[in-house]
Amino acid sequence: MLLKLEKIGKIYDSNDILTVGIRGIDLAFDYNEFVTIEGESGSGKSTLLNVIGANDTYEEGELYFNGEPTSHYSESDWEKYREKNIATIFQDFNIIENLTVLENVELALLRLDDKKERRRRAKELIARVGLTEQMNRRGSKLSGGEKQRTVIARALAKDAPIILADEPTGNLDVKASKEVAALLKEVSRDKLVIVVTHNPEFFK
Ligand code: ADP
Ligand code: MG
């Protein structure tokens, strides 16, 4: 089992005011799963993704990664976990607007020292998300759907087993949402993809 949550709880403490983000969450996820999460505003969806993605700590329960408990992790253990295992996609397209699609994706491949290999791999990923024709276009000139597909190519460039997406189609029209939903579904063949969404395209 790739991820297992056992009675997970996240309690926010701001100036001694305690707020329950999530509590008593039992879930298990594995490779090749495409998971969608929906729920009312404030029900803890983002908190859940933030805990899984180690953008937030958890105070209750145990998160197992590949069967190993993580509650004893130090800050640097979490950093390694995040770096190696987690890729995130948010509602706001976080690409660099004055770089091209190709440059944006290459930035996520800096671990490859060989420039030619980096370019080859970037082009491969760009083809996978269907942006070959827009490869040399700057971020600022892309449609919302194209921006989000660039973000997905970057997430794939990281080669992490877990992709977390929080309302990835929140700023997209129906057609672009469909494309992004289909792409994430396809991506989940050899990864775990968890999507927080209200978008009916995902449930179809
Ligand atoms: P959702 O994503 O489902 O809308 P959230 O995970 O953002 O819900 O929030 C769950 C609960 O945790 C809410 O009650 C929210 O007010 C609270 N919460 C979220 N983030 C913080 C924070 N940084 N500080 C304090 N409370 C928070
Ligand atoms: Mg949220």
PDB file of C-alpha atoms and ligand atoms in Angstrom:
ATOM      1  CA  MET A   1       0.000   0.000   0.000  1.00  0.00           C
ATOM      2  CA  LEU A   2       1.482   3.322  -1.108  1.00  0.00           C
ATOM      3  CA  LEU A   3      -0.334   5.502   1.431  1.00  0.00           C
ATOM      4  CA  LYS A   4      -2.352   4.634   4.492  1.00  0.00           C
ATOM      5  CA  LEU A   5      -4.006   7.123   6.812  1.00  0.00           C
ATOM      6  CA  GLU A   6      -5.040   5.891  10.229  1.00  0.00           C
ATOM      7  CA  LYS A   7      -7.206   8.147  12.407  1.00  0.00           C
ATOM      8  CA  ILE A   8      -5.442  11.180  10.985  1.00  0.00           C
ATOM      9  CA  GLY A   9      -6.188  14.522  12.581  1.00  0.00           C
ATOM     10  CA  LYS A  10      -4.960  18.032  11.816  1.00  0.00           C
ATOM     11  CA  ILE A  11      -5.690  20.707  14.406  1.00  0.00           C
ATOM     12  CA  TYR A  12      -4.904  24.316  13.538  1.00  0.00           C
ATOM     13  CA  ASP A  13      -3.717  26.501  16.378  1.00  0.00           C
ATOM     14  CA  SER A  14      -3.742  30.206  15.645  1.00  0.00           C
ATOM     15  CA  ASN A  15      -3.245  32.391  18.713  1.00  0.00           C
ATOM     16  CA  ASP A  16      -4.574  29.603  20.926  1.00  0.00           C
ATOM     17  CA  ILE A  17      -7.754  29.266  18.912  1.00  0.00           C
ATOM     18  CA  LEU A  18      -7.979  25.621  17.945  1.00  0.00           C
ATOM     19  CA  THR A  19      -9.752  24.596  14.748  1.00  0.00           C
ATOM     20  CA  VAL A  20     -10.231  21.024  13.610  1.00  0.00           C
ATOM     21  CA  GLY A  21      -9.060  20.768  10.002  1.00  0.00           C
ATOM     22  CA  ILE A  22      -9.713  17.030   9.745  1.00  0.00           C
ATOM     23  CA  ARG A  23     -10.164  14.324  12.335  1.00  0.00           C
ATOM     24  CA  GLY A  24     -10.400  10.515  12.406  1.00  0.00           C
ATOM     25  CA  ILE A  25      -9.579  10.048   8.740  1.00  0.00           C
ATOM     26  CA  ASP A  26      -9.001   6.407   7.706  1.00  0.00           C
ATOM     27  CA  LEU A  27      -8.034   5.952   4.068  1.00  0.00           C
ATOM     28  CA  ALA A  28      -5.740   3.785   1.976  1.00  0.00           C
ATOM     29  CA  PHE A  29      -4.431   4.521  -1.508  1.00  0.00           C
ATOM     30  CA  ASP A  30      -2.264   2.689  -4.007  1.00  0.00           C
ATOM     31  CA  TYR A  31      -0.666   3.066  -7.429  1.00  0.00           C
ATOM     32  CA  ASN A  32      -3.005   3.054 -10.385  1.00  0.00           C
ATOM     33  CA  GLU A  33      -5.770   4.767  -8.430  1.00  0.00           C
ATOM     34  CA  PHE A  34      -7.647   7.840  -9.572  1.00  0.00           C
ATOM     35  CA  VAL A  35      -9.361   9.272  -6.514  1.00  0.00           C
ATOM     36  CA  THR A  36     -11.727  12.216  -6.442  1.00  0.00           C
ATOM     37  CA  ILE A  37     -12.777  13.949  -3.239  1.00  0.00           C
ATOM     38  CA  GLU A  38     -15.752  16.254  -2.935  1.00  0.00           C
ATOM     39  CA  GLY A  39     -17.346  17.917   0.033  1.00  0.00           C
ATOM     40  CA  GLU A  40     -18.691  21.168   1.409  1.00  0.00           C
ATOM     41  CA  SER A  41     -16.494  24.201   1.729  1.00  0.00           C
ATOM     42  CA  GLY A  42     -14.581  23.982   5.001  1.00  0.00           C
ATOM     43  CA  SER A  43     -15.004  20.213   5.318  1.00  0.00           C
ATOM     44  CA  GLY A  44     -11.233  19.645   5.218  1.00  0.00           C
ATOM     45  CA  LYS A  45     -10.457  18.684   1.620  1.00  0.00           C
ATOM     46  CA  SER A  46      -7.480  21.009   1.239  1.00  0.00           C
ATOM     47  CA  THR A  47      -6.250  20.093   4.709  1.00  0.00           C
ATOM     48  CA  LEU A  48      -6.305  16.420   3.729  1.00  0.00           C
ATOM     49  CA  LEU A  49      -4.238  17.095   0.595  1.00  0.00           C
ATOM     50  CA  ASN A  50      -1.849  19.316   2.545  1.00  0.00           C
ATOM     51  CA  VAL A  51      -1.254  16.587   5.120  1.00  0.00           C
ATOM     52  CA  ILE A  52      -0.678  13.931   2.445  1.00  0.00           C
ATOM     53  CA  GLY A  53       1.597  16.326   0.563  1.00  0.00           C
ATOM     54  CA  ALA A  54       3.439  17.304   3.760  1.00  0.00           C
ATOM     55  CA  ASN A  55       2.647  20.971   3.306  1.00  0.00           C
ATOM     56  CA  ASP A  56       1.096  20.663   6.742  1.00  0.00           C
ATOM     57  CA  THR A  57       1.860  18.546   9.788  1.00  0.00           C
ATOM     58  CA  TYR A  58      -0.647  16.185  11.374  1.00  0.00           C
ATOM     59  CA  GLU A  59      -1.120  15.927  15.111  1.00  0.00           C
ATOM     60  CA  GLU A  60      -3.248  12.807  15.445  1.00  0.00           C
ATOM     61  CA  GLY A  61      -3.048   9.286  14.045  1.00  0.00           C
ATOM     62  CA  GLU A  62      -0.448   7.864  11.685  1.00  0.00           C
ATOM     63  CA  LEU A  63       0.366   8.323   8.034  1.00  0.00           C
ATOM     64  CA  TYR A  64       2.104   5.284   6.522  1.00  0.00           C
ATOM     65  CA  PHE A  65       4.155   5.682   3.360  1.00  0.00           C
ATOM     66  CA  ASN A  66       5.035   2.354   1.702  1.00  0.00           C
ATOM     67  CA  GLY A  67       4.089   0.681   4.971  1.00  0.00           C
ATOM     68  CA  GLU A  68       6.445   2.823   7.070  1.00  0.00           C
ATOM     69  CA  PRO A  69       5.100   5.171   9.754  1.00  0.00           C
ATOM     70  CA  THR A  70       5.958   8.877   9.362  1.00  0.00           C
ATOM     71  CA  SER A  71       4.932  10.413  12.708  1.00  0.00           C
ATOM     72  CA  HIS A  72       8.566  10.491  13.847  1.00  0.00           C
ATOM     73  CA  TYR A  73       9.754  12.339  10.701  1.00  0.00           C
ATOM     74  CA  SER A  74      11.982  15.380  11.173  1.00  0.00           C
ATOM     75  CA  GLU A  75      11.626  18.515   9.068  1.00  0.00           C
ATOM     76  CA  SER A  76      14.356  17.254   6.720  1.00  0.00           C
ATOM     77  CA  ASP A  77      12.667  13.839   6.390  1.00  0.00           C
ATOM     78  CA  TRP A  78       9.481  15.629   5.317  1.00  0.00           C
ATOM     79  CA  GLU A  79      11.451  17.744   2.883  1.00  0.00           C
ATOM     80  CA  LYS A  80      12.879  14.620   1.268  1.00  0.00           C
ATOM     81  CA  TYR A  81       9.445  12.996   1.223  1.00  0.00           C
ATOM     82  CA  ARG A  82       7.966  16.034  -0.529  1.00  0.00           C
ATOM     83  CA  GLU A  83      10.811  16.351  -2.977  1.00  0.00           C
ATOM     84  CA  LYS A  84      10.809  12.701  -3.985  1.00  0.00           C
ATOM     85  CA  ASN A  85       7.172  11.680  -3.819  1.00  0.00           C
ATOM     86  CA  ILE A  86       4.775  14.571  -4.257  1.00  0.00           C
ATOM     87  CA  ALA A  87       3.764  16.683  -7.231  1.00  0.00           C
ATOM     88  CA  THR A  88       0.978  19.235  -6.832  1.00  0.00           C
ATOM     89  CA  ILE A  89      -1.472  20.962  -9.142  1.00  0.00           C
ATOM     90  CA  PHE A  90      -3.548  23.899  -7.907  1.00  0.00           C
ATOM     91  CA  GLN A  91      -6.425  25.963  -9.182  1.00  0.00           C
ATOM     92  CA  ASP A  92      -4.187  28.929 -10.043  1.00  0.00           C
ATOM     93  CA  PHE A  93      -1.895  27.910 -12.839  1.00  0.00           C
ATOM     94  CA  ASN A  94       1.539  28.237 -11.291  1.00  0.00           C
ATOM     95  CA  ILE A  95       3.733  28.515 -14.337  1.00  0.00           C
ATOM     96  CA  ILE A  96       6.222  31.239 -15.152  1.00  0.00           C
ATOM     97  CA  GLU A  97       4.368  33.560 -17.510  1.00  0.00           C
ATOM     98  CA  ASN A  98       7.358  34.980 -19.376  1.00  0.00           C
ATOM     99  CA  LEU A  99       8.913  31.589 -20.107  1.00  0.00           C
ATOM    100  CA  THR A 100       7.771  29.289 -22.911  1.00  0.00           C
ATOM    101  CA  VAL A 101       6.025  25.974 -22.336  1.00  0.00           C
ATOM    102  CA  LEU A 102       9.283  24.204 -23.159  1.00  0.00           C
ATOM    103  CA  GLU A 103      11.294  26.347 -20.728  1.00  0.00           C
ATOM    104  CA  ASN A 104       8.707  25.873 -17.983  1.00  0.00           C
ATOM    105  CA  VAL A 105       8.895  22.104 -18.319  1.00  0.00           C
ATOM    106  CA  GLU A 106      12.697  22.092 -18.574  1.00  0.00           C
ATOM    107  CA  LEU A 107      12.875  23.953 -15.271  1.00  0.00           C
ATOM    108  CA  ALA A 108      11.275  20.941 -13.636  1.00  0.00           C
ATOM    109  CA  LEU A 109      13.971  18.706 -15.157  1.00  0.00           C
ATOM    110  CA  LEU A 110      17.078  20.432 -13.810  1.00  0.00           C
ATOM    111  CA  ARG A 111      18.061  17.207 -12.092  1.00  0.00           C
ATOM    112  CA  LEU A 112      19.110  15.988 -15.555  1.00  0.00           C
ATOM    113  CA  ASP A 113      22.589  17.391 -16.162  1.00  0.00           C
ATOM    114  CA  ASP A 114      22.655  16.638 -19.864  1.00  0.00           C
ATOM    115  CA  LYS A 115      20.966  19.553 -21.640  1.00  0.00           C
ATOM    116  CA  LYS A 116      20.073  17.522 -24.714  1.00  0.00           C
ATOM    117  CA  GLU A 117      18.507  14.803 -22.587  1.00  0.00           C
ATOM    118  CA  ARG A 118      16.586  17.451 -20.638  1.00  0.00           C
ATOM    119  CA  ARG A 119      15.193  18.889 -23.863  1.00  0.00           C
ATOM    120  CA  ARG A 120      14.294  15.465 -25.223  1.00  0.00           C
ATOM    121  CA  ARG A 121      12.463  14.523 -22.034  1.00  0.00           C
ATOM    122  CA  ALA A 122      10.676  17.918 -21.889  1.00  0.00           C
ATOM    123  CA  LYS A 123       9.450  17.493 -25.461  1.00  0.00           C
ATOM    124  CA  GLU A 124       8.215  13.998 -24.659  1.00  0.00           C
ATOM    125  CA  LEU A 125       6.194  15.273 -21.696  1.00  0.00           C
ATOM    126  CA  ILE A 126       4.836  18.195 -23.726  1.00  0.00           C
ATOM    127  CA  ALA A 127       3.663  15.735 -26.368  1.00  0.00           C
ATOM    128  CA  ARG A 128       2.005  13.647 -23.678  1.00  0.00           C
ATOM    129  CA  VAL A 129      -0.119  16.599 -22.532  1.00  0.00           C
ATOM    130  CA  GLY A 130      -0.867  17.579 -26.146  1.00  0.00           C
ATOM    131  CA  LEU A 131       1.037  20.873 -26.318  1.00  0.00           C
ATOM    132  CA  THR A 132       3.634  20.179 -29.014  1.00  0.00           C
ATOM    133  CA  GLU A 133       2.262  22.957 -31.234  1.00  0.00           C
ATOM    134  CA  GLN A 134       2.324  25.488 -28.383  1.00  0.00           C
ATOM    135  CA  MET A 135       5.776  24.431 -27.146  1.00  0.00           C
ATOM    136  CA  ASN A 136       7.488  27.748 -27.940  1.00  0.00           C
ATOM    137  CA  ARG A 137       4.639  29.973 -26.788  1.00  0.00           C
ATOM    138  CA  ARG A 138       5.079  32.037 -23.631  1.00  0.00           C
ATOM    139  CA  GLY A 139       2.979  31.254 -20.564  1.00  0.00           C
ATOM    140  CA  SER A 140       1.221  34.598 -20.793  1.00  0.00           C
ATOM    141  CA  LYS A 141      -0.067  33.697 -24.285  1.00  0.00           C
ATOM    142  CA  LEU A 142      -1.647  30.386 -23.291  1.00  0.00           C
ATOM    143  CA  SER A 143      -5.307  29.635 -22.594  1.00  0.00           C
ATOM    144  CA  GLY A 144      -6.249  28.426 -19.114  1.00  0.00           C
ATOM    145  CA  GLY A 145      -6.445  24.827 -20.298  1.00  0.00           C
ATOM    146  CA  GLU A 146      -3.024  25.053 -21.943  1.00  0.00           C
ATOM    147  CA  LYS A 147      -1.550  26.548 -18.780  1.00  0.00           C
ATOM    148  CA  GLN A 148      -2.949  23.737 -16.671  1.00  0.00           C
ATOM    149  CA  ARG A 149      -1.626  21.156 -19.120  1.00  0.00           C
ATOM    150  CA  THR A 150       1.805  22.788 -18.811  1.00  0.00           C
ATOM    151  CA  VAL A 151       1.498  22.443 -15.037  1.00  0.00           C
ATOM    152  CA  ILE A 152       0.630  18.756 -15.474  1.00  0.00           C
ATOM    153  CA  ALA A 153       3.678  18.251 -17.722  1.00  0.00           C
ATOM    154  CA  ARG A 154       5.795  19.810 -14.970  1.00  0.00           C
ATOM    155  CA  ALA A 155       4.213  17.585 -12.349  1.00  0.00           C
ATOM    156  CA  LEU A 156       5.050  14.568 -14.537  1.00  0.00           C
ATOM    157  CA  ALA A 157       8.604  15.844 -15.031  1.00  0.00           C
ATOM    158  CA  LYS A 158       9.129  15.479 -11.331  1.00  0.00           C
ATOM    159  CA  ASP A 159       8.432  11.753 -11.673  1.00  0.00           C
ATOM    160  CA  ALA A 160       6.805  11.509  -8.244  1.00  0.00           C
ATOM    161  CA  PRO A 161       4.465   8.591  -7.474  1.00  0.00           C
ATOM    162  CA  ILE A 162       1.775  10.831  -5.943  1.00  0.00           C
ATOM    163  CA  ILE A 163       0.018  13.663  -7.759  1.00  0.00           C
ATOM    164  CA  LEU A 164      -2.243  15.894  -5.671  1.00  0.00           C
ATOM    165  CA  ALA A 165      -4.616  18.299  -7.379  1.00  0.00           C
ATOM    166  CA  ASP A 166      -6.750  20.841  -5.495  1.00  0.00           C
ATOM    167  CA  GLU A 167      -9.587  22.137  -7.706  1.00  0.00           C
ATOM    168  CA  PRO A 168      -7.426  21.847 -10.857  1.00  0.00           C
ATOM    169  CA  THR A 169     -10.316  22.859 -13.125  1.00  0.00           C
ATOM    170  CA  GLY A 170     -11.661  25.625 -10.864  1.00  0.00           C
ATOM    171  CA  ASN A 171     -10.661  28.285 -13.408  1.00  0.00           C
ATOM    172  CA  LEU A 172     -11.373  26.338 -16.596  1.00  0.00           C
ATOM    173  CA  ASP A 173     -14.307  26.147 -18.995  1.00  0.00           C
ATOM    174  CA  VAL A 174     -16.136  22.868 -19.691  1.00  0.00           C
ATOM    175  CA  LYS A 175     -14.044  21.821 -22.686  1.00  0.00           C
ATOM    176  CA  ALA A 176     -10.689  22.462 -20.990  1.00  0.00           C
ATOM    177  CA  SER A 177     -11.960  20.767 -17.810  1.00  0.00           C
ATOM    178  CA  LYS A 178     -12.802  17.648 -19.801  1.00  0.00           C
ATOM    179  CA  GLU A 179      -9.309  17.553 -21.278  1.00  0.00           C
ATOM    180  CA  VAL A 180      -7.623  18.029 -17.918  1.00  0.00           C
ATOM    181  CA  ALA A 181      -9.823  15.376 -16.280  1.00  0.00           C
ATOM    182  CA  ALA A 182      -9.045  12.881 -19.071  1.00  0.00           C
ATOM    183  CA  LEU A 183      -5.343  13.648 -18.855  1.00  0.00           C
ATOM    184  CA  LEU A 184      -5.191  13.143 -15.092  1.00  0.00           C
ATOM    185  CA  LYS A 185      -7.097   9.896 -15.442  1.00  0.00           C
ATOM    186  CA  GLU A 186      -4.574   8.716 -18.017  1.00  0.00           C
ATOM    187  CA  VAL A 187      -1.682   9.793 -15.782  1.00  0.00           C
ATOM    188  CA  SER A 188      -3.032   7.675 -12.908  1.00  0.00           C
ATOM    189  CA  ARG A 189      -2.193   4.465 -14.769  1.00  0.00           C
ATOM    190  CA  ASP A 190       1.184   4.258 -13.076  1.00  0.00           C
ATOM    191  CA  LYS A 191       0.712   6.747 -10.236  1.00  0.00           C
ATOM    192  CA  LEU A 192      -1.663   7.675  -7.474  1.00  0.00           C
ATOM    193  CA  VAL A 193      -3.709  10.733  -8.442  1.00  0.00           C
ATOM    194  CA  ILE A 194      -5.932  12.409  -5.827  1.00  0.00           C
ATOM    195  CA  VAL A 195      -8.150  15.236  -7.023  1.00  0.00           C
ATOM    196  CA  VAL A 196     -10.287  17.560  -4.912  1.00  0.00           C
ATOM    197  CA  THR A 197     -13.032  18.760  -7.215  1.00  0.00           C
ATOM    198  CA  HIS A 198     -16.688  19.696  -7.626  1.00  0.00           C
ATOM    199  CA  ASN A 199     -16.428  19.200 -11.362  1.00  0.00           C
ATOM    200  CA  PRO A 200     -18.874  16.567 -12.707  1.00  0.00           C
ATOM    201  CA  GLU A 201     -16.415  15.720 -15.503  1.00  0.00           C
ATOM    202  CA  PHE A 202     -14.282  13.859 -12.980  1.00  0.00           C
ATOM    203  CA  PHE A 203     -17.154  11.746 -11.678  1.00  0.00           C
ATOM    204  CA  LYS A 204     -18.172  10.773 -15.216  1.00  0.00           C
TER     205      LYS A 204
HETATM  206  P1  ADP B   1     -11.966  22.748   2.271  1.00  0.00           P
HETATM  207  O1  ADP B   1     -10.721  22.675   1.435  1.00  0.00           O
HETATM  208  O2  ADP B   1     -12.762  21.477   2.266  1.00  0.00           O
HETATM  209  O3  ADP B   1     -12.810  23.920   1.923  1.00  0.00           O
HETATM  210  P2  ADP B   1     -10.133  23.323   4.453  1.00  0.00           P
HETATM  211  O4  ADP B   1      -9.284  22.111   4.525  1.00  0.00           O
HETATM  212  O5  ADP B   1      -9.546  24.515   3.816  1.00  0.00           O
HETATM  213  O6  ADP B   1     -11.543  22.940   3.799  1.00  0.00           O
HETATM  214  O7  ADP B   1     -10.548  23.739   5.936  1.00  0.00           O
HETATM  215  C1  ADP B   1     -10.995  22.800   6.930  1.00  0.00           C
HETATM  216  C2  ADP B   1     -11.185  23.534   8.261  1.00  0.00           C
HETATM  217  O8  ADP B   1      -9.933  23.961   8.752  1.00  0.00           O
HETATM  218  C3  ADP B   1     -12.054  24.789   8.157  1.00  0.00           C
HETATM  219  O9  ADP B   1     -12.790  24.891   9.335  1.00  0.00           O
HETATM  220  C4  ADP B   1     -11.024  25.892   8.049  1.00  0.00           C
HETATM  221  O10 ADP B   1     -11.528  27.104   8.572  1.00  0.00           O
HETATM  222  C5  ADP B   1      -9.887  25.369   8.900  1.00  0.00           C
HETATM  223  N1  ADP B   1      -8.576  25.858   8.446  1.00  0.00           N
HETATM  224  C6  ADP B   1      -8.008  25.612   7.238  1.00  0.00           C
HETATM  225  N2  ADP B   1      -6.788  26.187   7.132  1.00  0.00           N
HETATM  226  C7  ADP B   1      -6.591  26.822   8.316  1.00  0.00           C
HETATM  227  C8  ADP B   1      -5.505  27.595   8.869  1.00  0.00           C
HETATM  228  N3  ADP B   1      -4.396  27.840   8.160  1.00  0.00           N
HETATM  229  N4  ADP B   1      -5.655  28.081  10.115  1.00  0.00           N
HETATM  230  C9  ADP B   1      -6.766  27.852  10.841  1.00  0.00           C
HETATM  231  N5  ADP B   1      -7.799  27.118  10.404  1.00  0.00           N
HETATM  232  C10 ADP B   1      -7.729  26.615   9.158  1.00  0.00           C
HETATM  233 MG    MG B   2     -10.058  23.838  -0.225  1.00  0.00          MG
END
